Short mmCIF file of C-alpha atoms and ligand atoms in Angstrom, two decimals:
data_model
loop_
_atom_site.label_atom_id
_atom_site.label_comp_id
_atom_site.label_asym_id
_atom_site.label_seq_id
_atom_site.Cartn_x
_atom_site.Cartn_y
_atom_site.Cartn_z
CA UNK A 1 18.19 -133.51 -91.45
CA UNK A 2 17.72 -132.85 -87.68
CA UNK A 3 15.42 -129.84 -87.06
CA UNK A 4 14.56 -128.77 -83.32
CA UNK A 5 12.18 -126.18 -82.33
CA UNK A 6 12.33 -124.22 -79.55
CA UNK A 7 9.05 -122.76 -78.06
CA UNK A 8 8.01 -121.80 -74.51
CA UNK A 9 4.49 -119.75 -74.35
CA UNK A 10 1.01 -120.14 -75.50
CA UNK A 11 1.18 -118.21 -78.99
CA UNK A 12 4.17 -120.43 -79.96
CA UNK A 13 2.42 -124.10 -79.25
CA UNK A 14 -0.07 -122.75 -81.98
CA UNK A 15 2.78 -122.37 -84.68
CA UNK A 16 4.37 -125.42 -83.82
CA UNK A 17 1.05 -127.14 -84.36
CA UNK A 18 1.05 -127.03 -88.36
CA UNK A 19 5.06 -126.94 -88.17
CA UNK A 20 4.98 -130.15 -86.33
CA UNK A 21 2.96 -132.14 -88.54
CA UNK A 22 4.30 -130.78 -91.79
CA UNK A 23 7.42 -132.08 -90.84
CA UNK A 24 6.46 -135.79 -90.21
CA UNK A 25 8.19 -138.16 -92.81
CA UNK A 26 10.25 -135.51 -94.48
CA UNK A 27 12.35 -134.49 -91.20
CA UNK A 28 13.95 -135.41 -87.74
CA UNK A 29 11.99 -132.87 -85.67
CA UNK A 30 12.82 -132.49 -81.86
CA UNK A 31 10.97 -130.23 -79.50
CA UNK A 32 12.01 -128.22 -76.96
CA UNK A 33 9.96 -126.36 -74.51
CA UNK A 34 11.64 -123.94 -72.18
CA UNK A 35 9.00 -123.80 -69.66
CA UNK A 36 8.21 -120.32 -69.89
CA UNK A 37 4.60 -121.18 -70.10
CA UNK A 38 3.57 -123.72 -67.32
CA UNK A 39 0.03 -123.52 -66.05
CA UNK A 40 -2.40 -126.29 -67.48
CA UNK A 41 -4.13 -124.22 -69.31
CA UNK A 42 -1.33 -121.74 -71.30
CA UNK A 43 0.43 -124.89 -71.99
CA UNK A 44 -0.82 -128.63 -71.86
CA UNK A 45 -3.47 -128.35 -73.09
CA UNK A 46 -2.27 -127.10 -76.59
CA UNK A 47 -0.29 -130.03 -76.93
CA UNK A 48 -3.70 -132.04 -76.73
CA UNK A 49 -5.91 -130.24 -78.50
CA UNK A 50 -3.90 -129.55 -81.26
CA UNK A 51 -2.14 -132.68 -81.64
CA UNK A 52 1.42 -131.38 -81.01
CA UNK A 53 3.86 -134.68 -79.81
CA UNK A 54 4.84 -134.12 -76.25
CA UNK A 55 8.52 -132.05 -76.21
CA UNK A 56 11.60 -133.90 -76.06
CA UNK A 57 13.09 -131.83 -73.42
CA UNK A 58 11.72 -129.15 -70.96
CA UNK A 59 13.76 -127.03 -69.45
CA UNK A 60 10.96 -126.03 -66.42
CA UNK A 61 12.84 -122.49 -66.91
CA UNK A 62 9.05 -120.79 -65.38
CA UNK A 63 8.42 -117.04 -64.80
CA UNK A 64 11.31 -114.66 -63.66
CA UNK A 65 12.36 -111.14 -64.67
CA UNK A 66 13.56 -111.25 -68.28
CA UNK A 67 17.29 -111.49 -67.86
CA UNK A 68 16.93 -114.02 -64.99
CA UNK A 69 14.28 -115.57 -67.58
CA UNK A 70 16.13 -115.42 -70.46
CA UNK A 71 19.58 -116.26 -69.38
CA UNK A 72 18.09 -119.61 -67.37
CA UNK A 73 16.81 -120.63 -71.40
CA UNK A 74 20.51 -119.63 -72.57
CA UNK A 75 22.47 -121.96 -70.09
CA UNK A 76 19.50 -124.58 -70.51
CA UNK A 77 18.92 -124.35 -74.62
CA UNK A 78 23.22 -125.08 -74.80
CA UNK A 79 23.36 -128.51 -73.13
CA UNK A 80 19.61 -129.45 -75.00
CA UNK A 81 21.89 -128.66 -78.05
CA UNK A 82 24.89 -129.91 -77.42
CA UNK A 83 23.48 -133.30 -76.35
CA UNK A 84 20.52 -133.05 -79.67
CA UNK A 85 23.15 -131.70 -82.45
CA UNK A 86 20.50 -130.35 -84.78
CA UNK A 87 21.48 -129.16 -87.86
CA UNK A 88 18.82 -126.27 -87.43
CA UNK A 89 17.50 -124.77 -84.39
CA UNK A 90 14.23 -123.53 -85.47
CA UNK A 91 12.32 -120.45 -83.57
CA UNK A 92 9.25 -118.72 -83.05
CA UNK A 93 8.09 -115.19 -83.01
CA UNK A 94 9.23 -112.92 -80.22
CA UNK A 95 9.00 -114.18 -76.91
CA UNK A 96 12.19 -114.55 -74.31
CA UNK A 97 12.09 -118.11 -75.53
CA UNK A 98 12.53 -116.71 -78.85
CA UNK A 99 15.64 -114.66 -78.50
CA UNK A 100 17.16 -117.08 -75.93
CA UNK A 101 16.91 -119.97 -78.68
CA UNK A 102 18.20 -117.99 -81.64
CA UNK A 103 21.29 -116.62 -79.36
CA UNK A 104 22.27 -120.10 -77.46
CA UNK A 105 22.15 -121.52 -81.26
CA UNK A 106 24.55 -118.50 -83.03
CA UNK A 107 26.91 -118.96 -80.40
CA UNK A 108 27.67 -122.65 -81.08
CA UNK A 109 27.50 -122.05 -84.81
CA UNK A 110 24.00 -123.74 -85.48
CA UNK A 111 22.18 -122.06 -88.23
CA UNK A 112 18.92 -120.32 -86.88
CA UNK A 113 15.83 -120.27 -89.11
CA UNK A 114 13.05 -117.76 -87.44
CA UNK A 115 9.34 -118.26 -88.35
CA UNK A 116 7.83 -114.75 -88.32
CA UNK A 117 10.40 -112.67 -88.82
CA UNK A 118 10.01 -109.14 -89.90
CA UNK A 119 6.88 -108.17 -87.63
CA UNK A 120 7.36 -104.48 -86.36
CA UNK A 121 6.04 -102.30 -84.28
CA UNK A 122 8.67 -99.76 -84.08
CA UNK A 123 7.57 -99.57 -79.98
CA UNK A 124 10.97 -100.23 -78.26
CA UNK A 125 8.96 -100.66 -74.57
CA UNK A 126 7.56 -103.56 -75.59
CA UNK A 127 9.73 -106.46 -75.11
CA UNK A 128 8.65 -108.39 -78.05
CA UNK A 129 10.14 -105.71 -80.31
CA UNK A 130 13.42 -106.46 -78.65
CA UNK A 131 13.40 -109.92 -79.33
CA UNK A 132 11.95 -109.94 -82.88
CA UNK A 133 14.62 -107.51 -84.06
CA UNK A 134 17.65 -108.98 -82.65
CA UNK A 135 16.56 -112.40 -83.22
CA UNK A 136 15.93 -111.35 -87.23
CA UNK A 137 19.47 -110.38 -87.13
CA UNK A 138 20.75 -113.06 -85.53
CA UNK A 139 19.09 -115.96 -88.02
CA UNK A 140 20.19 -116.98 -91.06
CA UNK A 141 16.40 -117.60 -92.56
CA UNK A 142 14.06 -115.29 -91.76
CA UNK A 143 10.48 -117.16 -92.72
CA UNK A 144 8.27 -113.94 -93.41
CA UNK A 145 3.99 -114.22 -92.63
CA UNK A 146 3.80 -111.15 -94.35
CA UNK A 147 4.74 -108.85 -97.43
CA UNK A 148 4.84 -106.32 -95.05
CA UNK A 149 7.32 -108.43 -93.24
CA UNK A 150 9.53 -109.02 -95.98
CA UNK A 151 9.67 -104.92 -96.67
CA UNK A 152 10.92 -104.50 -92.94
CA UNK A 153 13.13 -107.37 -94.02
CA UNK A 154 14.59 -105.48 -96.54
CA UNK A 155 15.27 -101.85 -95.09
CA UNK A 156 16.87 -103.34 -92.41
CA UNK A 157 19.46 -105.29 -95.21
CA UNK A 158 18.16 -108.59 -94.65
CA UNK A 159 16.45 -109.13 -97.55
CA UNK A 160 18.68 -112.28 -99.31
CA UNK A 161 17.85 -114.15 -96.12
CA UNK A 162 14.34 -113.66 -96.11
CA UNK A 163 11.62 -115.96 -97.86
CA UNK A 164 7.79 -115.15 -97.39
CA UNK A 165 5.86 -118.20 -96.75
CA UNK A 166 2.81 -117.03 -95.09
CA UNK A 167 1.03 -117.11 -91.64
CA UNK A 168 1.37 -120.50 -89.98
CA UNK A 169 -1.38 -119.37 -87.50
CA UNK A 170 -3.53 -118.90 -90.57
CA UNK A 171 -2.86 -122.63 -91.21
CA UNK A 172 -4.42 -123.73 -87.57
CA UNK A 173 -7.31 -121.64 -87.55
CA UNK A 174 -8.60 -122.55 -90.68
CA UNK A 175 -8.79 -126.36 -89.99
CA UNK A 176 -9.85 -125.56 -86.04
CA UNK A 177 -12.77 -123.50 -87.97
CA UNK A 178 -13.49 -126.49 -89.85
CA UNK A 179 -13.35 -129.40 -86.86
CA UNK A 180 -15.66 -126.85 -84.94
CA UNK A 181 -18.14 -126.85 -88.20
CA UNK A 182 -18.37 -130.11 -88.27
CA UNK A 183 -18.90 -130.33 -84.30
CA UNK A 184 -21.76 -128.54 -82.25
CA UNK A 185 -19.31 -126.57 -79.62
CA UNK A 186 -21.41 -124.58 -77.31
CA UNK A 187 -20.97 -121.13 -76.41
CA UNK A 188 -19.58 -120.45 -73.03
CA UNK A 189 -22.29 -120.65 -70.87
CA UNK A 190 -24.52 -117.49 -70.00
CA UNK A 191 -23.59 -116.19 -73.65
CA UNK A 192 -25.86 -115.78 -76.26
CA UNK A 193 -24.59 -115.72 -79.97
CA UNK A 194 -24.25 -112.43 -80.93
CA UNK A 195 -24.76 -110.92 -77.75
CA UNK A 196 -21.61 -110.67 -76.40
CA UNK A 197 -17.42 -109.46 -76.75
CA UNK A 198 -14.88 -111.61 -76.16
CA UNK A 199 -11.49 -109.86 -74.46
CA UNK A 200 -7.86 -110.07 -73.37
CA UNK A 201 -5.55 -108.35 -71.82
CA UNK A 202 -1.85 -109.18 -70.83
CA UNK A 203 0.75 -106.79 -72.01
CA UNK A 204 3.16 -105.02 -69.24
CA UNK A 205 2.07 -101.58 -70.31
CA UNK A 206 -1.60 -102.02 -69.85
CA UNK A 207 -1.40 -104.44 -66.90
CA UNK A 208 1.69 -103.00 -64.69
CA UNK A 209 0.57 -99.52 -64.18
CA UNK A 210 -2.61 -99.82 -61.13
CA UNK A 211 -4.16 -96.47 -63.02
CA UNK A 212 -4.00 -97.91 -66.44
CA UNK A 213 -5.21 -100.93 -65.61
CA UNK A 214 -7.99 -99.32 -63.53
CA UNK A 215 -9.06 -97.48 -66.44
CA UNK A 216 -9.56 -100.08 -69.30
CA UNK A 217 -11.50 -102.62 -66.73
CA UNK A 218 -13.55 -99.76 -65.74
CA UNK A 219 -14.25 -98.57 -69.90
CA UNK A 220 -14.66 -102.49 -70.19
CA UNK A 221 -17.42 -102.90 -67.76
CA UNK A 222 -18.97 -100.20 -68.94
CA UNK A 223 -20.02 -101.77 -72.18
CA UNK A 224 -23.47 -102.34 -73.56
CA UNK A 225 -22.91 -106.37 -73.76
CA UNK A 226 -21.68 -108.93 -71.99
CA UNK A 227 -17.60 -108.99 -72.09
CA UNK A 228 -15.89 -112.81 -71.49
CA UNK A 229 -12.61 -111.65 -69.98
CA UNK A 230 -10.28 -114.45 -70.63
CA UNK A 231 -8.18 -113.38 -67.96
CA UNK A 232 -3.87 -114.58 -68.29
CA UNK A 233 -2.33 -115.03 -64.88
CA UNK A 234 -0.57 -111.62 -65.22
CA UNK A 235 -3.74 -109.95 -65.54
CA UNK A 236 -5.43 -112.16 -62.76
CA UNK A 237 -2.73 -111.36 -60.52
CA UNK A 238 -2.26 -107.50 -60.85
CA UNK A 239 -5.57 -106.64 -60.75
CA UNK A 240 -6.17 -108.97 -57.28
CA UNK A 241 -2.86 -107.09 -55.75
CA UNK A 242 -4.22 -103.73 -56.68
CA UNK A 243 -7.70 -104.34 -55.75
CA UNK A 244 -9.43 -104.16 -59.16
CA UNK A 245 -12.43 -106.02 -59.84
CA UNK A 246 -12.23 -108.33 -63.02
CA UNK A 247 -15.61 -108.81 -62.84
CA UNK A 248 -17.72 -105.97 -62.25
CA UNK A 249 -20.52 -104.52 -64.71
CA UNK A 250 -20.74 -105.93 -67.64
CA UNK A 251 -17.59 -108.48 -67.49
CA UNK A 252 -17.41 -112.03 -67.24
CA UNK A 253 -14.38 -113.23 -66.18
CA UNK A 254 -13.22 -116.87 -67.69
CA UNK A 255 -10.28 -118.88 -67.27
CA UNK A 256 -8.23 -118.63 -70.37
CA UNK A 257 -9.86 -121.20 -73.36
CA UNK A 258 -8.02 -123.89 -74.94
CA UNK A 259 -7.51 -123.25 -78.49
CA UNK A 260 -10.55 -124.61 -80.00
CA UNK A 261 -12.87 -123.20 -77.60
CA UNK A 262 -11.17 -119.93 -78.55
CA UNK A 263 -11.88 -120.19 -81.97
CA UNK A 264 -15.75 -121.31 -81.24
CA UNK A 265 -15.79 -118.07 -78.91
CA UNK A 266 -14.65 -115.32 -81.12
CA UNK A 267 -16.79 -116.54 -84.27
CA UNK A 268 -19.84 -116.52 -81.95
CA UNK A 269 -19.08 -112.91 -80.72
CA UNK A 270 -19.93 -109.40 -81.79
CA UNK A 271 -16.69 -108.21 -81.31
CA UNK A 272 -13.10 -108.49 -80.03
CA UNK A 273 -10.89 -106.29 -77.64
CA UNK A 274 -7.37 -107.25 -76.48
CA UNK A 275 -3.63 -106.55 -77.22
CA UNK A 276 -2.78 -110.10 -78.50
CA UNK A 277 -1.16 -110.22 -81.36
CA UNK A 278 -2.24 -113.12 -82.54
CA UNK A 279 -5.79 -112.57 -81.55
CA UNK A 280 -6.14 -109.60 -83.72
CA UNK A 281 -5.59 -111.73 -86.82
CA UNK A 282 -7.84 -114.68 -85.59
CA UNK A 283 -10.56 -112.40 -85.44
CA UNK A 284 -10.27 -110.96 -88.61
CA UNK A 285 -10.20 -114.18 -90.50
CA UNK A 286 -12.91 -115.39 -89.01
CA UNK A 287 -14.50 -111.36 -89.96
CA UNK A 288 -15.29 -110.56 -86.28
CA UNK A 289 -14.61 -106.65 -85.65
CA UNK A 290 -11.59 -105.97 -83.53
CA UNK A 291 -10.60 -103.34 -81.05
CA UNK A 292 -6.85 -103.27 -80.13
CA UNK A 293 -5.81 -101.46 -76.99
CA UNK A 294 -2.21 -100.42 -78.14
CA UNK A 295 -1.13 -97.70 -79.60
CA UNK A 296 0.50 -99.61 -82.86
CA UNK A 297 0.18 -103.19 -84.15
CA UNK A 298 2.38 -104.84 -86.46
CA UNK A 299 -0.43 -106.70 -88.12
CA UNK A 300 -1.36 -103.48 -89.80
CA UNK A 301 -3.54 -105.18 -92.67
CA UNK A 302 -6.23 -105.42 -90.18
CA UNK A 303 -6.72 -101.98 -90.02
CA UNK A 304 -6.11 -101.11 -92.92
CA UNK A 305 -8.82 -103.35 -94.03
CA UNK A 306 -11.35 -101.49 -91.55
CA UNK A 307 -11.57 -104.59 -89.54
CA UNK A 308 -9.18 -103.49 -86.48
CA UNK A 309 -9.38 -99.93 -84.84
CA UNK A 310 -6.80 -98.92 -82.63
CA UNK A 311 -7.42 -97.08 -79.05
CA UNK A 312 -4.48 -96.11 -76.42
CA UNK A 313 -4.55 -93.16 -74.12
CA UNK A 314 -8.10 -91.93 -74.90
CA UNK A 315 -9.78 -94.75 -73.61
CA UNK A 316 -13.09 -92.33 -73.60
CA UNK A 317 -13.09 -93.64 -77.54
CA UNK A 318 -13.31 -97.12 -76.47
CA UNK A 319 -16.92 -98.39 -76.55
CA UNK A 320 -17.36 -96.47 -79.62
CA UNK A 321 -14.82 -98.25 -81.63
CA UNK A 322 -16.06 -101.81 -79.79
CA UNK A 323 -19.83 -101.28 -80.81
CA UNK A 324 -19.14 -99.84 -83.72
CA UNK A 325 -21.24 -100.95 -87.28
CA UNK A 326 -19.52 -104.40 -88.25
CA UNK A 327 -16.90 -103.23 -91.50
CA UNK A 328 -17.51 -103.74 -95.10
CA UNK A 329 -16.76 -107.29 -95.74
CA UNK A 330 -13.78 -108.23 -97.97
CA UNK A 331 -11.94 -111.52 -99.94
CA UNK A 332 -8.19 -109.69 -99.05
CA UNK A 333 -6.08 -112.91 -97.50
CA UNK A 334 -3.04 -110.86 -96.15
CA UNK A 335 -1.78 -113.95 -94.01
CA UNK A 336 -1.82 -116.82 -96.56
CA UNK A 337 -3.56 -119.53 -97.74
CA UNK A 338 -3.63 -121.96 -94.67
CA UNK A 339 -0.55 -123.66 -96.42
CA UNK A 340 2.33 -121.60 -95.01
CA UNK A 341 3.59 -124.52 -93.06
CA UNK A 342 4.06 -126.46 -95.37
CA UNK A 343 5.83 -123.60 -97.42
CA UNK A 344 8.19 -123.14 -94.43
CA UNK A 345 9.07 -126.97 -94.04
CA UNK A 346 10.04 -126.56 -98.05
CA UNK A 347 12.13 -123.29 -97.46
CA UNK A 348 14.19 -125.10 -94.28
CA UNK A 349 14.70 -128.40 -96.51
CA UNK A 350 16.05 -126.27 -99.60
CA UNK A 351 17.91 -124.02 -97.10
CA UNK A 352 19.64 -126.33 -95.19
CA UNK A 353 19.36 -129.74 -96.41
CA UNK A 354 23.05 -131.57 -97.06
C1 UD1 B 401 4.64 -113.87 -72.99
C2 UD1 B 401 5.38 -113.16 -74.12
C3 UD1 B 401 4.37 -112.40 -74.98
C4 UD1 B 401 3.23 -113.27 -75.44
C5 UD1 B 401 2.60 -113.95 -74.23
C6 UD1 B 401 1.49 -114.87 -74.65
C7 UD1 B 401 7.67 -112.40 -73.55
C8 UD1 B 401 8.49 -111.22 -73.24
N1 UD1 B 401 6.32 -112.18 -73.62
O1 UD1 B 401 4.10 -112.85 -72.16
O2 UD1 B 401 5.03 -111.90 -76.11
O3 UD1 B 401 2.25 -112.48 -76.08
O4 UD1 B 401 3.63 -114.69 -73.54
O5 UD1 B 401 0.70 -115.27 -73.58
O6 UD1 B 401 8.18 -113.48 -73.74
N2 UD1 B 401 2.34 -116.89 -65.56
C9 UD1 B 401 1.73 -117.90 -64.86
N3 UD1 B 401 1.65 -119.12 -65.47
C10 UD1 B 401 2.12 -119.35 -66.71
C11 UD1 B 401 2.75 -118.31 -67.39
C12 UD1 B 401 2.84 -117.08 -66.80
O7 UD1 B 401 1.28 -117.75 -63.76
O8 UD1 B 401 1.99 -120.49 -67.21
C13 UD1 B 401 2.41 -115.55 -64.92
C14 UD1 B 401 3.61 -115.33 -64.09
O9 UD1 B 401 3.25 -114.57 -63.00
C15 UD1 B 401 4.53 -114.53 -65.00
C16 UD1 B 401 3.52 -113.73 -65.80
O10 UD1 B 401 2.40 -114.57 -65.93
O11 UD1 B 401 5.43 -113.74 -64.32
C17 UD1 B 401 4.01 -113.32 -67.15
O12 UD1 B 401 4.50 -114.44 -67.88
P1 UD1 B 401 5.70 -114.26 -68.93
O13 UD1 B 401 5.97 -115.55 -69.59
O14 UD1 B 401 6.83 -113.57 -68.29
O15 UD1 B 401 5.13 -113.24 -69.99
P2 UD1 B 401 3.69 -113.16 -70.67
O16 UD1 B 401 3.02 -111.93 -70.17
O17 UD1 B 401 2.94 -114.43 -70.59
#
């Protein structure tokens, strides 16, 4: 059986890492990247740090609006497939590279298998929610990380496609958590363990507004420790156009960290703020309090567990909820056993197979 993934930005590269490897010897696995993700440092370096092979094709698609973005993918995905004839076109999360996958492969009639489907956050500005729902509905498997994935699944009549197979993120932090224990990775520099929050921010509605924006770097720098601002090229270039200074008071602003270096930064920290989504989850697994700046996530078993607090408009409530006392600990695994991959490369061989 021919697989091929599709994958174009940073989160993705980290699910295809586990995907990629639990595929060798029992699949044909071809990888395509779309380009949406360029720089160095959101994309190269993912593919050497975490082992990934280099992608068969790249379609050098780059930034653009998101139908110019999204319909460059289309028209480049159909001639990757056309020329590849997989049997599956395989997809990740809920990017434009996402949506533009699962739609160029529906409309040549080549099944679609999505790997976290059913996230929701019921927010219709953000784009992700676009592309996660109609991508769900466009796939023929839907490869759940969550139970809470597989209800959305099912009120939204999907449920006979859907299979739950875990977190595949889950899967690569747990054995980057155990490379860096055997290793001695330093802290970034000027940091002391403990003694400082680690932070990201990226997501249109907190960046693209000049007032918004102003207002969470200003409640950032304000905070009693040292914040590493691992700042994404959005971020870098808003704030320069509108004159906001990424590194005043207490923030230290960073390039963004390859994987690893991640990992090693957030389990050294006191805390983490952002609006990843992904980022939210890494910290609680590795039991680091979280602070979300959004006003809904759809990894909801973080804060339920006590270990994520969400703030949105009243910003005032921000250094509260970021130097808050550190939660009561729990054994809950929400997201898995670090096997899902695996689990996933089963489902698309019993799914699909000939
Ligand atoms: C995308 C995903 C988001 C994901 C994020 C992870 C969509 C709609 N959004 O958001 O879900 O959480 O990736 O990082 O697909 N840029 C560079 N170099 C790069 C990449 C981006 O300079 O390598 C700059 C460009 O100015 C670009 C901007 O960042 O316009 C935004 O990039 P884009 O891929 O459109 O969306 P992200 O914000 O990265």
């Amino acid at each position: 059986m021919r697989i091929l993934s599709v994958v174009g930005a940073r989160p993705q590269f980290v699910k295809l890492a586990p995907i990629a490897r639990a595929m060798e010897g029992r699949t044909e696995h071809i990888i395509v990247h779309t380009g949406q993700h360029y720089d160095e440092l959101m994309s190269d370096v993912f593919f050497q740090d975490l082992g990934i092979p280099a992608p068969d094709y790249n379609l050098g698609v780059g930034s653009g609006k998101h139908g110019e973005q999204t319909g460059a993918m289309l028209a480049g995905l159909e001639g990757v497939f056309e020329q590849a004839k997989p049997d599956v076109v395989l997809v990740y999360g809920d990017t434009n590279s996402t949506l533009a996958a699962a739609l160029a492969a529906v409309k040549m009639h080549i099944p679609v298998a999505h790997l976290e489907a059913g996230l929701r956050s019921f927010n219709r500005r953000m784009p992700e929610e676009h592309n996660r729902v109609l991508t769900d509905h466009a796939a023929d498997l839907l490869l759940s990380p969550t139970e809470v994935g597989m209800d959305h699944l099912a009120n939204e009549g999907l449920a006979e496609r859907a299979v739950m197979v875990g977190d595949v993120m889950t899967d690569v932090l747990y054995s980057v958590r155990e490379q860096l224990s055997a290793g001695n990775e330093p802290i970034p520099a000027g940091l002391e363990a403990g003694g400082y929050y680690v932070c990201t921010i990226h997501r249109p509605d907190n960046t693209d507004d000049p007032a918004r924006l102003r207002a969470i770097v200003d409640s950032l720098a304000a905070l009693s420790k040292p914040v590493l601002l691992l700042a994404h090229p959005r971020l870098k270039a808003l704030a320069e156009n509108h004159g906001i200074d990424l590194a005043a008071g207490s923030l230290v602003l960073s390039e963004p960290l390859a994987y690893p270096q991640l990992v090693n930064a957030v389990a050294n920290s006191a805390g983490v703020v952002t609006d990843s989504g992904g980022l939210q989850k890494e910290a609680f697994l590795l039991r680091v309090p979280c602070t979300t700046i959004r006003p809904e996530t759809e990894w909801v078993e973080t804060v339920a567990l006590g270990w994520n607090v969400l703030v949105n408009d009243d910003l005032g409530r921000l250094a509260g909820a970021v130097e808050r006392p550190v939660p009561a600990p729990t054994d809950a695994a929400p997201y898995g056993d670090g096997h899902a991959a695996v689990r996933t490369v089963d489902a698309l061989l019993s799914a699909f197979a000939k």
